[in-house]
Short mmCIF file of C-alpha atoms and ligand atoms in Angstrom, two decimals:
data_model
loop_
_atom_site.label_atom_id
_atom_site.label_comp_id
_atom_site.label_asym_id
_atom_site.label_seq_id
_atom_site.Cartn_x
_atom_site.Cartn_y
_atom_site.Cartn_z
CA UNK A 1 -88.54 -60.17 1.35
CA UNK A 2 -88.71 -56.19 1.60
CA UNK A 3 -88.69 -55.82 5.21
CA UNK A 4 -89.56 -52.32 7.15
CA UNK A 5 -89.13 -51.32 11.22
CA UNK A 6 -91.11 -48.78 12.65
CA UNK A 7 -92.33 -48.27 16.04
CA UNK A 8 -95.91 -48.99 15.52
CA UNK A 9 -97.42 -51.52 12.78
CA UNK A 10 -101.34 -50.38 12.28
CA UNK A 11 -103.17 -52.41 10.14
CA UNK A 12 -106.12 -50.24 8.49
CA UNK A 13 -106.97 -46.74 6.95
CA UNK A 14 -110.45 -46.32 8.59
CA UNK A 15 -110.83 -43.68 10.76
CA UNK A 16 -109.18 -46.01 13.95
CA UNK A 17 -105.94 -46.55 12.08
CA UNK A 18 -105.38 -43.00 10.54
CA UNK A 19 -105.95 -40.64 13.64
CA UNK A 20 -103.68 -43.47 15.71
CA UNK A 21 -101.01 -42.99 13.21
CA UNK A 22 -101.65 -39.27 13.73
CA UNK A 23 -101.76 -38.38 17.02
CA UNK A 24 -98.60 -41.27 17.10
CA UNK A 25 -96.84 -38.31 14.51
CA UNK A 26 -97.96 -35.74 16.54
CA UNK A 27 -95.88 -37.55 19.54
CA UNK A 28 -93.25 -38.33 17.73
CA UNK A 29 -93.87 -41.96 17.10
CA UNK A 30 -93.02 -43.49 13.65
CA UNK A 31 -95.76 -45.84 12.22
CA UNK A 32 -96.28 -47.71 9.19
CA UNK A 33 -100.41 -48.02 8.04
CA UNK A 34 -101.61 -50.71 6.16
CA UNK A 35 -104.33 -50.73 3.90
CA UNK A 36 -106.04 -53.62 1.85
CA UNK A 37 -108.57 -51.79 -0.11
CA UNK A 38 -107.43 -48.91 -2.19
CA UNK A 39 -107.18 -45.30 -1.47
CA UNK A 40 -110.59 -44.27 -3.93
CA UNK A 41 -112.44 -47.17 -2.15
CA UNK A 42 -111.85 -45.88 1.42
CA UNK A 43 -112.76 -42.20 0.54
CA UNK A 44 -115.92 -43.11 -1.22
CA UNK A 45 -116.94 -45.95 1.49
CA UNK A 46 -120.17 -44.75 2.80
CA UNK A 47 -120.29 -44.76 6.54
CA UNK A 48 -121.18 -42.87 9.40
CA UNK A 49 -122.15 -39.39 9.69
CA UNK A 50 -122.72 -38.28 13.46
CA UNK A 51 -119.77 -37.00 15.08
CA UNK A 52 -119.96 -36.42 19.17
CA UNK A 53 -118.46 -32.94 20.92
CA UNK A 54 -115.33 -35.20 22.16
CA UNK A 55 -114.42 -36.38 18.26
CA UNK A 56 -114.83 -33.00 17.07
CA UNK A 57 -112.96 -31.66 20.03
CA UNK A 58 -110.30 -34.48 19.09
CA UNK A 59 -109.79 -33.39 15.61
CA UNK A 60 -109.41 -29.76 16.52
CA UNK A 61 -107.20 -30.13 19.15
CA UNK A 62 -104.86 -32.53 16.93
CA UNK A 63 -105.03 -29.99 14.01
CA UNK A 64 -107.23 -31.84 11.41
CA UNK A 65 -110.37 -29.53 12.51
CA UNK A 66 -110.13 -26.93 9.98
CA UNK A 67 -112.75 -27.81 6.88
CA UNK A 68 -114.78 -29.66 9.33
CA UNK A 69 -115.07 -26.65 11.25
CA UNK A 70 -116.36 -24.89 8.07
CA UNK A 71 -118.36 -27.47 6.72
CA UNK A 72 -119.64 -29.79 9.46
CA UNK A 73 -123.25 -28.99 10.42
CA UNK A 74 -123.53 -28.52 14.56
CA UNK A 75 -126.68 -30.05 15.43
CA UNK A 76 -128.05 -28.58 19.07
CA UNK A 77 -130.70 -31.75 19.50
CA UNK A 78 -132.90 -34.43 17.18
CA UNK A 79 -136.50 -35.46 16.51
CA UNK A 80 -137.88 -38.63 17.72
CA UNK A 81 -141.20 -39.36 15.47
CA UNK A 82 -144.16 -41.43 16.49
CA UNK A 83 -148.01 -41.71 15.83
CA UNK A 84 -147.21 -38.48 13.21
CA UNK A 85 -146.14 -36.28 15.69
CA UNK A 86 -141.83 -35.35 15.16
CA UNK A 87 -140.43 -34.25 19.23
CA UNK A 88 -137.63 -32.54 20.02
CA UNK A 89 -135.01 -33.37 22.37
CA UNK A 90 -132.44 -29.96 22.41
CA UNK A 91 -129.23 -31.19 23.37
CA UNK A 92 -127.70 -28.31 24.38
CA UNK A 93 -130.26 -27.30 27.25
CA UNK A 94 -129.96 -30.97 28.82
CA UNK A 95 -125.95 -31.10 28.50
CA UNK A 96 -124.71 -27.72 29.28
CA UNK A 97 -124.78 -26.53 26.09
CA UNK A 98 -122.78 -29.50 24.44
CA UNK A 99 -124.01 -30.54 20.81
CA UNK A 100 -122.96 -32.89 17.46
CA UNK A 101 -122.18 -32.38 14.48
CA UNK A 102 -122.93 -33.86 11.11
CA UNK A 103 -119.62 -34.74 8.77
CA UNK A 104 -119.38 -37.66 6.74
CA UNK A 105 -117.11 -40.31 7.90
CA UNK A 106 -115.74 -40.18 4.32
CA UNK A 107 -114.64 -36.55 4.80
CA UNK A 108 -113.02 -37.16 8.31
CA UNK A 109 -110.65 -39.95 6.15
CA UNK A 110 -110.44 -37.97 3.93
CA UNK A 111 -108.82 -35.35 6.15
CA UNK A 112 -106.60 -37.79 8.11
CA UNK A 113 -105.42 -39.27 5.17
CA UNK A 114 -103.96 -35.47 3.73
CA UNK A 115 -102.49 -35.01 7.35
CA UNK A 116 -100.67 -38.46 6.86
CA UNK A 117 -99.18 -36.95 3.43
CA UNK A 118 -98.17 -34.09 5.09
CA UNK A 119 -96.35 -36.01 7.97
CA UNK A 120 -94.15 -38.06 4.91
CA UNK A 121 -94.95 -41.33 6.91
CA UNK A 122 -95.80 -44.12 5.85
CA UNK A 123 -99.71 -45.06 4.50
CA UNK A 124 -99.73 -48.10 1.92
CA UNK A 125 -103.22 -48.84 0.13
CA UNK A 126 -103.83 -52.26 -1.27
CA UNK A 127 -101.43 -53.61 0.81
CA UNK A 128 -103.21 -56.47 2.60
CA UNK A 129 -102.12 -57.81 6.28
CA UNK A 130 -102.02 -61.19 6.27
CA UNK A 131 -100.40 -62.70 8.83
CA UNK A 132 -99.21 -61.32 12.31
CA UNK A 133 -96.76 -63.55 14.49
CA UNK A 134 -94.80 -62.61 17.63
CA UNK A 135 -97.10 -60.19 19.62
CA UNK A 136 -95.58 -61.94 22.75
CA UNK A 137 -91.96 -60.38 22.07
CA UNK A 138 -91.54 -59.05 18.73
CA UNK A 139 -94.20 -58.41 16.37
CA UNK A 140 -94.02 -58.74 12.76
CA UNK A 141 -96.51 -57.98 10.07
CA UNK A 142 -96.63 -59.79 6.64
CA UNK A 143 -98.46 -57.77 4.38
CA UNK A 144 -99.08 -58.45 0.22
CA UNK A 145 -98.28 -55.50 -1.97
CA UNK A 146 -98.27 -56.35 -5.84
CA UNK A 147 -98.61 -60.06 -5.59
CA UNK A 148 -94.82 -59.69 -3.35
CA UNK A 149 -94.96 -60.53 0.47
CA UNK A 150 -93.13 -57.68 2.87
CA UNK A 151 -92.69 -57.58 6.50
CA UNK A 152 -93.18 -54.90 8.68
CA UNK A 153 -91.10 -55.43 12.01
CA UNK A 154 -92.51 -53.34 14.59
CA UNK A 155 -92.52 -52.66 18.87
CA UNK A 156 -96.31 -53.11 19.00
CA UNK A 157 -99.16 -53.66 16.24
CA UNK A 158 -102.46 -51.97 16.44
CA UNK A 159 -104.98 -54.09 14.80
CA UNK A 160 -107.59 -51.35 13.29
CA UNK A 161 -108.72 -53.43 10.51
CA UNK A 162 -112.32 -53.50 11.19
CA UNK A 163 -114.81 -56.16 11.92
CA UNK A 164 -113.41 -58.63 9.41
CA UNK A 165 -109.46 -58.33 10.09
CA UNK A 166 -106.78 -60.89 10.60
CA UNK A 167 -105.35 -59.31 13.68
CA UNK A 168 -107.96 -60.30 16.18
CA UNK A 169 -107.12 -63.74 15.04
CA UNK A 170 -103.72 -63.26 16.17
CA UNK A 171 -105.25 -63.70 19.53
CA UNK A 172 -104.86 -67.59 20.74
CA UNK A 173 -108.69 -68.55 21.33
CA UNK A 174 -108.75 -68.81 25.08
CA UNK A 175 -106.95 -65.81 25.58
CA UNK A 176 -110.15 -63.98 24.54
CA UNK A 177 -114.32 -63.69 25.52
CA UNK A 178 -116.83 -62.53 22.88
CA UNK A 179 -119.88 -61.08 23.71
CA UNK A 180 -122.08 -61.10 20.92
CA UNK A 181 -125.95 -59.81 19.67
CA UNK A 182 -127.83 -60.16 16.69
CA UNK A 183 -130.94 -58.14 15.31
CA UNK A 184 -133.93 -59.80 13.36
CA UNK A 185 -133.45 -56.33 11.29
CA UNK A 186 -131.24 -54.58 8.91
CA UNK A 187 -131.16 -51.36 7.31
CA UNK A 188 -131.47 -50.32 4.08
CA UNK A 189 -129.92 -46.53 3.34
CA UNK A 190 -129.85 -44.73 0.45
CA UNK A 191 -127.81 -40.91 -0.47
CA UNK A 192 -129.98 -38.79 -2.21
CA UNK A 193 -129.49 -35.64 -4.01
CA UNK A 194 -131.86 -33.77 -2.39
CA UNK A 195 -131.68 -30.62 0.30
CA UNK A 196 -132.74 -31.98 3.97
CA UNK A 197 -136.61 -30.86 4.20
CA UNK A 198 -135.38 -30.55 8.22
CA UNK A 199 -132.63 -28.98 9.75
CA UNK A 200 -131.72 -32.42 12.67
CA UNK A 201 -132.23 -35.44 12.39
CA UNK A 202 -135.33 -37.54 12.35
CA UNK A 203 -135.76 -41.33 14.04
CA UNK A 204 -138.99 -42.61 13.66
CA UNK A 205 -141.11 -45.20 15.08
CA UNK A 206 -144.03 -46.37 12.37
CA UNK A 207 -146.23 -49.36 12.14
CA UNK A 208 -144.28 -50.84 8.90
CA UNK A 209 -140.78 -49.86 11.00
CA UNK A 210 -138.06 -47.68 11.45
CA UNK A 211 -136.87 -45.04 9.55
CA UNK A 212 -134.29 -42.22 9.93
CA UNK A 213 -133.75 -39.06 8.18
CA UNK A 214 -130.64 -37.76 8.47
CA UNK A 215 -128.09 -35.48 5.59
CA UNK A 216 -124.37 -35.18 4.63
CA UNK A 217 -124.69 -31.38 3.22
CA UNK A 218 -127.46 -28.31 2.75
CA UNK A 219 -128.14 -30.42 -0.77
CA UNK A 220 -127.82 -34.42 0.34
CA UNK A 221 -130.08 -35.94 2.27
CA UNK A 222 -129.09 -39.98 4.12
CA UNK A 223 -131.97 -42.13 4.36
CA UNK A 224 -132.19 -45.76 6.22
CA UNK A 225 -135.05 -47.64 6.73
CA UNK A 226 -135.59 -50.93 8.58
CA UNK A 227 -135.65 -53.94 5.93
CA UNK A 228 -135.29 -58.04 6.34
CA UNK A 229 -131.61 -58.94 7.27
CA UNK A 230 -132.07 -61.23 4.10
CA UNK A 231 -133.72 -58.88 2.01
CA UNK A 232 -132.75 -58.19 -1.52
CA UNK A 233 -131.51 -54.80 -3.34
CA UNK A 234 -132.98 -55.62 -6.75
CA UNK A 235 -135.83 -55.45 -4.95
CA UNK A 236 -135.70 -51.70 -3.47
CA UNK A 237 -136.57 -49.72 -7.01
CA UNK A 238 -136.36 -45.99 -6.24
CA UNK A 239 -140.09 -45.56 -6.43
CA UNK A 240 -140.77 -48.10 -3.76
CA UNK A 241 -138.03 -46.88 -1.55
CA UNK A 242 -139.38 -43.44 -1.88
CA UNK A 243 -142.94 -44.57 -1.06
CA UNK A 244 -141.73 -46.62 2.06
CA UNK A 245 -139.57 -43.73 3.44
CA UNK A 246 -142.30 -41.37 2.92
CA UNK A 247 -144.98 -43.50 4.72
CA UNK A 248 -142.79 -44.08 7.76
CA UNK A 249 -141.30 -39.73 7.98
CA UNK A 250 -144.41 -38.05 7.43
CA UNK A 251 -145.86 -36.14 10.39
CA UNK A 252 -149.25 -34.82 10.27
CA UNK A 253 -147.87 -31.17 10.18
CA UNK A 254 -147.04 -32.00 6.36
CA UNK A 255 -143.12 -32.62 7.06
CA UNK A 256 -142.12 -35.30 4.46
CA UNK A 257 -138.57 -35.87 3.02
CA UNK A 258 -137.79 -34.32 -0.54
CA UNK A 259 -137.28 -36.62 -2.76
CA UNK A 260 -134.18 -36.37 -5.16
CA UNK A 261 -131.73 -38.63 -7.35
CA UNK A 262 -130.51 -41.72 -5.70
CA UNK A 263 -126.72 -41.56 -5.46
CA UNK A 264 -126.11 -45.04 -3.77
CA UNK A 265 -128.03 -47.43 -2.20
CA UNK A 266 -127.07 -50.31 0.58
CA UNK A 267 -128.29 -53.35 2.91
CA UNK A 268 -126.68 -52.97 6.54
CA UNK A 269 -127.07 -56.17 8.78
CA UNK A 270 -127.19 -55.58 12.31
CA UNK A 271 -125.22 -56.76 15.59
CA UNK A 272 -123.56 -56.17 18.80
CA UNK A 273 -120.38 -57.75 19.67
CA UNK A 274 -117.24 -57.18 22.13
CA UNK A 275 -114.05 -58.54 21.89
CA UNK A 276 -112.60 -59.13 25.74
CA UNK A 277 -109.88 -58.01 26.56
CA UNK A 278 -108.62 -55.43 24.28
CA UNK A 279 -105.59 -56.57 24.01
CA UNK A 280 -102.73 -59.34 23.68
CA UNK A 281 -99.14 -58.93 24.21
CA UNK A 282 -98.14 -56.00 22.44
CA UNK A 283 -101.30 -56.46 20.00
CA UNK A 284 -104.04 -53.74 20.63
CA UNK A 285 -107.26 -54.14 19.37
CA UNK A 286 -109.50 -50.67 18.39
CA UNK A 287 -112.23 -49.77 16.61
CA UNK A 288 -114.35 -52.13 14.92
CA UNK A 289 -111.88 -54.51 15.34
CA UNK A 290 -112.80 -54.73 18.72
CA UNK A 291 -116.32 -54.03 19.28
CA UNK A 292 -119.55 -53.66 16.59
CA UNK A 293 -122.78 -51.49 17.84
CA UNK A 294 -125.73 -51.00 15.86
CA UNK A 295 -125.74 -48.05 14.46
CA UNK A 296 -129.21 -46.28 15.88
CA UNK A 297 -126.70 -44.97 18.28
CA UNK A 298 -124.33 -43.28 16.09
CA UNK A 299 -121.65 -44.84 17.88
CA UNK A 300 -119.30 -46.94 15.95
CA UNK A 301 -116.84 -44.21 14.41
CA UNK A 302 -116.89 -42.28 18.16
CA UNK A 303 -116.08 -45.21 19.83
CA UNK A 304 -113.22 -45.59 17.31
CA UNK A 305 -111.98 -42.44 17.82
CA UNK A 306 -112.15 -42.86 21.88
CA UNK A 307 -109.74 -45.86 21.70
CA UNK A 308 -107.19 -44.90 19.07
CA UNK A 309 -107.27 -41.48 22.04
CA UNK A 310 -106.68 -43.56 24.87
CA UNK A 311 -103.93 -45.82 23.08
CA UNK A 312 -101.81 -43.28 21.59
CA UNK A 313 -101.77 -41.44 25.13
CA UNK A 314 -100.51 -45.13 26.51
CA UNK A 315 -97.73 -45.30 23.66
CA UNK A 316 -96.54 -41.49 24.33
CA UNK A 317 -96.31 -42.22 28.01
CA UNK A 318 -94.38 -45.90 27.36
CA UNK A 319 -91.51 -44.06 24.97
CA UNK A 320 -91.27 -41.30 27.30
CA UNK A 321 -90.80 -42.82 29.98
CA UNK A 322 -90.48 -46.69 29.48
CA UNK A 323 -93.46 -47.49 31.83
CA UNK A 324 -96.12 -49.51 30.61
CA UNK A 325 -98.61 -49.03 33.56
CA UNK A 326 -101.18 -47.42 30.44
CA UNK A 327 -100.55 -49.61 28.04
CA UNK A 328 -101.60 -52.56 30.32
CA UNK A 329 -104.67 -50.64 31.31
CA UNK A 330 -105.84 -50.12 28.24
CA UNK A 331 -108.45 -52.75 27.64
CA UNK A 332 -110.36 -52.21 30.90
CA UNK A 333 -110.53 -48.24 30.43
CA UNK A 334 -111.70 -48.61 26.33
CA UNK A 335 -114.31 -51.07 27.16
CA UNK A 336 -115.57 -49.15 30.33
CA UNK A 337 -117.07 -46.75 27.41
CA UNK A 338 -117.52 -49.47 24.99
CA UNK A 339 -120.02 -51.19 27.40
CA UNK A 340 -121.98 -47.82 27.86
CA UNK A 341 -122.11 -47.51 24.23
CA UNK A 342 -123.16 -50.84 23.72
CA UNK A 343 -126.11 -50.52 26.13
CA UNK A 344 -127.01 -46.69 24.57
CA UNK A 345 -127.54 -48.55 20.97
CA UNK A 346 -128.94 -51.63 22.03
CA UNK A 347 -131.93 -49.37 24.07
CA UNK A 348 -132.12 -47.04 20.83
CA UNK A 349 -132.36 -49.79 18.87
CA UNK A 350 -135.12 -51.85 20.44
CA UNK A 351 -137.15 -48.38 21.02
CA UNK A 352 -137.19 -47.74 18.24
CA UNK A 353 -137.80 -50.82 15.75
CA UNK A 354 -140.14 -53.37 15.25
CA UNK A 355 -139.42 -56.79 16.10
CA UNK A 356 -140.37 -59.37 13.33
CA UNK A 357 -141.81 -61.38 15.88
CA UNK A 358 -143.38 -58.88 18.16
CA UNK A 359 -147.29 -58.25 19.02
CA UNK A 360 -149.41 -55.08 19.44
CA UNK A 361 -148.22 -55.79 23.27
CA UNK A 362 -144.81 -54.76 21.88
CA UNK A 363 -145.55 -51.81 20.02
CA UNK A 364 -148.02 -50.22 22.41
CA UNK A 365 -145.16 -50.47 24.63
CA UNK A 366 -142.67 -48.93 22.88
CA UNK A 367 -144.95 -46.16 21.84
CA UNK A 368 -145.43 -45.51 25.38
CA UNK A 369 -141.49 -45.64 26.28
CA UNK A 370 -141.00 -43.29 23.53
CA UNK A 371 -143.91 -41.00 24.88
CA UNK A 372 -142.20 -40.86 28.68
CA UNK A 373 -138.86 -40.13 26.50
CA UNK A 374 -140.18 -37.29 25.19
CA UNK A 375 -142.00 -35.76 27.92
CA UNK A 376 -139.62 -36.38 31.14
CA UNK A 377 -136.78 -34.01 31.78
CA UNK A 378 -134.99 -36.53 33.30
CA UNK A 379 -135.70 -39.35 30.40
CA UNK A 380 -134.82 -36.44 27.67
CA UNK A 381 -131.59 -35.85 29.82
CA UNK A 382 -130.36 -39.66 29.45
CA UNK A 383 -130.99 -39.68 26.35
CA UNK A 384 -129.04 -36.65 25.54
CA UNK A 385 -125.91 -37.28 27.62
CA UNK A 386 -125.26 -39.99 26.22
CA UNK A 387 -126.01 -39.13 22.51
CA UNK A 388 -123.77 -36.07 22.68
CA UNK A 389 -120.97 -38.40 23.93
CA UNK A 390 -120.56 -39.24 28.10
CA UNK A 391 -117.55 -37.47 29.04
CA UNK A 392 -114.26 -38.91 27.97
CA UNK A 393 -111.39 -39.64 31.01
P1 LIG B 1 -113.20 -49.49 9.49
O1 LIG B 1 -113.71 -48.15 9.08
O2 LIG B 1 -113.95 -50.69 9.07
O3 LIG B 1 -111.70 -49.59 8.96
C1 LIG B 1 -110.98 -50.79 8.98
C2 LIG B 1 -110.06 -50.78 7.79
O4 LIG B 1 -109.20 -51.92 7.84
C3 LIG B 1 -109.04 -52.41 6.53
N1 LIG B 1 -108.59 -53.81 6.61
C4 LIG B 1 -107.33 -54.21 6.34
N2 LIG B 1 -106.24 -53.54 5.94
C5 LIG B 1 -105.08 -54.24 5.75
N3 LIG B 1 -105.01 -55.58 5.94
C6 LIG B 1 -106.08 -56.31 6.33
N4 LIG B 1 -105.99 -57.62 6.50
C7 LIG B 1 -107.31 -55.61 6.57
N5 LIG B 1 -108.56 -55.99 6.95
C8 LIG B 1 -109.31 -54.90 6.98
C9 LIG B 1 -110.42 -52.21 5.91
O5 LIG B 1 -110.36 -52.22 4.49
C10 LIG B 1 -110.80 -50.85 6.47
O6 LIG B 1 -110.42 -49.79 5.65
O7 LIG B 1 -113.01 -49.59 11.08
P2 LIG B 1 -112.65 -48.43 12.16
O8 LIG B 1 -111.49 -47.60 11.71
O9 LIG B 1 -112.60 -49.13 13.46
O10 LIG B 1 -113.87 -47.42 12.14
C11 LIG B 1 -115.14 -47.84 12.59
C12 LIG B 1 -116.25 -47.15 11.80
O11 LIG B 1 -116.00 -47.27 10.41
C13 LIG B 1 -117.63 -47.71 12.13
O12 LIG B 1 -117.74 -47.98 13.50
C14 LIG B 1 -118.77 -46.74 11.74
O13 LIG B 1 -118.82 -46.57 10.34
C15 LIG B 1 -120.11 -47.23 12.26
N6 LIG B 1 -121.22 -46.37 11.87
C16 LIG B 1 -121.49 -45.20 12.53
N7 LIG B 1 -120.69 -44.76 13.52
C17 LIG B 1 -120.91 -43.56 14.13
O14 LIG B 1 -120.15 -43.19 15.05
N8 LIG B 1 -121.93 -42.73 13.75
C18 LIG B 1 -122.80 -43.07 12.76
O15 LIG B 1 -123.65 -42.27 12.43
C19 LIG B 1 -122.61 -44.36 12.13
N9 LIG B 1 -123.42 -44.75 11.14
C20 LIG B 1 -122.05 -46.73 10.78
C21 LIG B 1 -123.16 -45.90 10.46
C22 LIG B 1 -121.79 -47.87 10.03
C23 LIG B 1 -122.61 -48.20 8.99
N10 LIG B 1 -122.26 -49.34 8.25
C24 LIG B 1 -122.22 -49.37 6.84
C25 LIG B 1 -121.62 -50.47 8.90
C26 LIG B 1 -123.99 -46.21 9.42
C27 LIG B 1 -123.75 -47.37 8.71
C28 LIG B 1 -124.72 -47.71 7.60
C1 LIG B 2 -125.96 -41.17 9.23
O1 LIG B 2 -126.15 -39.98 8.95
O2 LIG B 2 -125.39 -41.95 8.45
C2 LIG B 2 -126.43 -41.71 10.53
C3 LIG B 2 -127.01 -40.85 11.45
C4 LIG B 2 -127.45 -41.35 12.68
C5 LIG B 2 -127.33 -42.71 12.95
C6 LIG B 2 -126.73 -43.56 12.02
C7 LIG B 2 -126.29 -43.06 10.80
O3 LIG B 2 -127.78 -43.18 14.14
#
């Protein structure tokens, strides 16, 4: 069997496993990244799109900034629509002048994935973990490459492989707590070639259910709107979708979304879930791989990149100086932010979409929460903080 030794095994090339092998290079770590799906597949995935002030700040800082800089789009605040009336909420006067910025997850891969080439380490696609044994003492990765098994024998294994990876079942059952959510709603988004009709992005509130308006570049425009978790593709034609999104967007000022070719087109079930602790032996958990929000709070890909920060700041500090007093302290710092996130998207979320099996009670009410949002300094400033990003440690 080919077998490989590095200092850190990470299994996945999202954005969790690429900027942990980076900042590890930046450090001086050796890594090896492991990648089931191929390279084309992980540029083109469709994903998030909302990056907070800290993940910018993160990729500048680590030297991966540069074309995001010049092509991201800084938002300074966001609409929230109800009863056809779009209200802002400016960011940057309730935070002190801190922001986000729109930049397609598939361009911040993208990105991390040239830095990797640069480095000369180690990034293998369709190369498939499947089996990770002795996180107690000394890990070791099987992974499949061209029908062959290989091993990858490592200090410690980050497990960044997403919602569905093997590496969480590494973990012995009762070593671990999961906290888990599900929403009677999914969402349905589409990429359209089309130039955003508004310059932030829109969440609205409508009697038939969510929608959000949101863009990738000054000529693509991202779409989602609130469908059946069960619901069908085949049955989303591009004129219905069009008519649906345009019922729930308009405002009574005339603001509508263009319309424009459909360039892809998805169903997105919904859910909340946290994986307690963080971490087993020397198996670390991050990313997806460790905690799923629903995405009305833009917070998946951020939260990522918050963990992969904190554990590559443990690893540093354990080969410098052979202490592991961050590395064991880990789990409880990540999920101190994970838990605020969670609660952030799971309040966004039930503002802002109808329940399947709620009343006129239910609505009323949320058209009045949304009202107080929009009106109270203090509500707008809750909001805001923690949609720009709380402050990382
Ligand atoms: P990823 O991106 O899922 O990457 C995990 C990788 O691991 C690979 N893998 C394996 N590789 C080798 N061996 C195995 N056995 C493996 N098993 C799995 C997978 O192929 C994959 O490449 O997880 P990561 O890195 O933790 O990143 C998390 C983010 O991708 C995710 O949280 C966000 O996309 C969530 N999200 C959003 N987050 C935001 O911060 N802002 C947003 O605006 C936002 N919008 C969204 C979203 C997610 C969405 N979907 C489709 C779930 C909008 C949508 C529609
Ligand atoms: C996106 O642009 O894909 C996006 C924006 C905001 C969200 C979720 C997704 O809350």
């Amino acid at each position: 069997m080919k077998r490989v030794r590095t200092q850190a095994g990470i299994v996945g090339a999202g954005p969790a496993g690429l900027m942990l092998g980076h900042l590890l290079h930046l450090h001086g770590i050796d890594s090896v990244i492991l990648e089931r799906r191929s390279e084309e597949y992980v540029i083109e995935r469709v994903r998030a799109g909302v990056l907070e002030q800290g993940t910018v700040d993160l990729m500048r800082e680590s030297g991966v900034g540069e074309r995001l800089g010049r092509e991201g789009l800084r938002h300074a605040g966001i609409y929230l629509s109800f009863g056809g009336v779009r209200r802002h909420i400016g960011f940057e006067q309730l935070t002190g002048g801190r922001s986000i910025t729109v930049y397609g997850q598939n361009e911040v891969v993208k990105d991390l994935i040239a830095a990797r080439r640069a480095s000369g380490r180690v990034l293998e696609f369709e190369a498939e973990a499947v089996r990770i044994s002795g996180v107690d003492s000394q890990p070791r990765v099987v992974y499949r490459k061209d029908g062959e098994e290989c091993e990858v024998v490592c200090d410690f294994v980050a497990g960044c492989d997403g919602s569905h990876g093997v590496c969480r079942q590494a973990i012995p059952e009762e070593c671990l707590r999961v906290y888990e959510r599900e929403y009677p709603f999914a969402w349905l988004g589409i990429l359209a070639k089309a130039a955003p009709s508004s310059g932030e992005l829109v969440y609205s509130l409508h009697e038939r259910g969510f929608a959000l308006f949101s863009m990738r570049s000054p000529a693509v425009t991202r779409l989602y709107l609130q469908c059946a978790p069960d619901e069908d593709i085949e049955d989303w034609p591009d004129e219905r979708l069009w008519g649906e999104l345009t019922a729930r967007l308009s405002t009574v000022d005339g603001w509508r979304p263009n319309r424009g070719d459909v360039m892809q087109k998805g169903i997105t079930g919904m859910r909340s879930s946290v994986v307690e602790p963080m971490q087993h032996g020397r198996l670390f958990l991050a990313g997806d791989a460790a905690h799923i929000v629903p995405p009305t709070g833009a917070k998946g890909l951020n939260l990522a990149m918050a963990d992969v920060r904190v554990l590559a700041g443990a690893l540093e500090n354990y080969y410098r100086t052979g202490r592991q007093e961050l590395l064991n302290s880990y789990s409880d710092r990540c999920l101190r932010r994970v838990w605020q996130a969670q609660r952030f998207s799971w309040w966004m979320t039930t503002m802002l979409h109808r329940a399947p099996d709620g009343n006129a009670f239910d609505y009323r009410r949320q058209l009045a929460e949304l009202e107080y949002v929009t009106s109270s300094r203090a509500a707008m400033t809750a909001l805001a903080e923690n949609y720009v990003g709380l402050p990382l440690e």
